[in-house]
Amino acid sequence: MSRYHEMKFRAVTSFQRRIGNPLVRQLPRQTILETTGRTSGLPRRTPVGGRRVGNEFWLVSEYGEKSQYVRNIQADPQVRVRIKGRWHAGTAHLVPQDDARARLRTLPRLNSATVRAVGTNLLTVRVDLTG
């Protein structure tokens, strides 16, 4: 990762962790991905933008395997997703062979624009919903 991308990553993730995510998590209709912390074992809730297609939920991580929630998925793929205020259990899968930029064109516009603007290593994630 270039020095510019590293600085951008640190600035954006610091803002998200301290300001953005705590505020957005409070919105009742915000889509939330809940993973299990790979070190703490505690639930970790991250606001995400994605779309449900049948029994699958698709999203794109802006920082790929550097994203904390992606690292948590690698340790334990059992997740929950809150969609329109309702929780769904599922199993998350990283899909590196998917064209993440093309996938963003199928997801909510505002979030996709933000991911394209700040992302440095896009990675598609699919959650197979079971409940």
XYZ file of C-alpha atoms in Angstrom:
131
model
C 0.000 0.000 0.000
C 1.386 3.405 -0.948
C 2.089 6.046 1.683
C -0.882 8.075 0.400
C -3.247 5.089 0.667
C -1.949 4.263 4.150
C -2.566 7.837 5.345
C -6.020 7.824 3.737
C -6.815 4.469 5.390
C -5.774 5.740 8.839
C -7.737 8.997 8.515
C -10.941 7.376 7.239
C -10.924 4.448 9.669
C -10.194 6.759 12.605
C -13.168 8.946 11.666
C -15.417 5.900 11.132
C -14.432 4.288 14.428
C -14.743 7.403 16.598
C -17.527 9.434 14.973
C -19.277 7.953 11.944
C -20.065 4.389 13.021
C -21.314 5.235 16.552
C -23.739 7.793 15.097
C -24.937 5.711 12.149
C -25.415 2.560 14.281
C -28.163 4.421 16.156
C -30.337 4.823 13.052
C -33.110 2.222 13.322
C -33.188 1.376 9.597
C -29.405 1.336 9.066
C -28.056 -1.998 7.831
C -25.655 -3.443 10.413
C -23.202 -6.332 10.087
C -22.512 -8.082 13.390
C -19.351 -10.162 13.595
C -17.634 -11.793 16.566
C -14.432 -10.056 17.635
C -11.536 -12.336 16.784
C -9.656 -11.434 19.982
C -12.372 -10.361 22.405
C -15.110 -12.786 21.359
C -17.577 -9.906 21.769
C -20.173 -8.872 19.177
C -18.874 -6.131 16.861
C -21.447 -4.096 14.938
C -20.508 -2.218 11.799
C -22.837 -0.102 9.654
C -22.631 -1.308 6.050
C -24.254 -0.592 2.742
C -25.380 -3.608 0.826
C -28.353 -5.303 -0.707
C -30.298 -8.467 -0.066
C -30.837 -10.636 -3.135
C -32.999 -13.627 -2.234
C -31.239 -15.431 0.630
C -27.948 -13.616 0.081
C -26.727 -10.250 1.319
C -23.981 -8.571 -0.731
C -21.606 -5.787 0.319
C -18.202 -4.433 -0.639
C -15.452 -3.758 1.899
C -13.518 -0.603 1.074
C -10.271 -1.874 2.607
C -10.492 -5.578 1.840
C -8.659 -7.788 4.296
C -7.471 -4.741 6.302
C -11.062 -4.056 7.419
C -11.614 -5.173 10.988
C -14.944 -6.810 10.167
C -13.320 -8.769 7.319
C -10.595 -9.966 9.694
C -13.350 -11.020 12.129
C -15.130 -12.909 9.318
C -11.902 -14.740 8.509
C -11.716 -15.895 12.134
C -15.436 -16.752 12.429
C -17.737 -16.510 9.389
C -20.946 -16.816 11.454
C -22.524 -13.339 11.378
C -25.801 -11.508 11.741
C -27.125 -8.765 9.477
C -29.777 -6.239 10.494
C -31.792 -5.385 7.388
C -34.693 -2.929 7.680
C -34.696 -3.342 11.459
C -34.769 -7.176 11.464
C -31.827 -9.444 12.363
C -30.864 -12.370 10.090
C -28.239 -15.017 10.886
C -25.859 -16.074 8.158
C -22.468 -17.268 7.027
C -20.147 -14.713 5.428
C -17.875 -15.517 2.491
C -15.119 -13.366 1.015
C -15.452 -13.333 -2.774
C -12.153 -11.952 -4.146
C -12.891 -13.254 -7.661
C -15.986 -11.019 -7.874
C -15.618 -7.674 -9.675
C -16.142 -5.371 -6.674
C -16.514 -2.224 -8.818
C -19.230 -3.892 -10.900
C -20.863 -5.154 -7.687
C -20.990 -1.602 -6.309
C -23.158 -0.610 -9.292
C -25.824 -3.034 -7.987
C -25.741 -1.760 -4.393
C -27.227 1.408 -2.801
C -25.824 4.463 -4.580
C -24.784 6.687 -1.683
C -22.826 3.988 0.109
C -21.308 2.754 -3.157
C -20.108 6.264 -4.019
C -18.484 6.565 -0.593
C -16.812 3.152 -0.879
C -15.457 4.060 -4.337
C -14.207 7.439 -3.055
C -12.383 6.239 0.071
C -11.662 2.600 -0.730
C -8.182 1.439 -1.607
C -8.618 -2.350 -1.802
C -12.197 -3.315 -2.640
C -13.394 -6.794 -1.685
C -16.830 -8.317 -2.201
C -18.476 -10.093 0.740
C -21.499 -12.390 0.416
C -23.556 -13.466 3.415
C -25.681 -16.579 2.958
C -28.680 -15.850 5.159
C -30.183 -18.684 7.178
C -32.745 -16.879 9.274
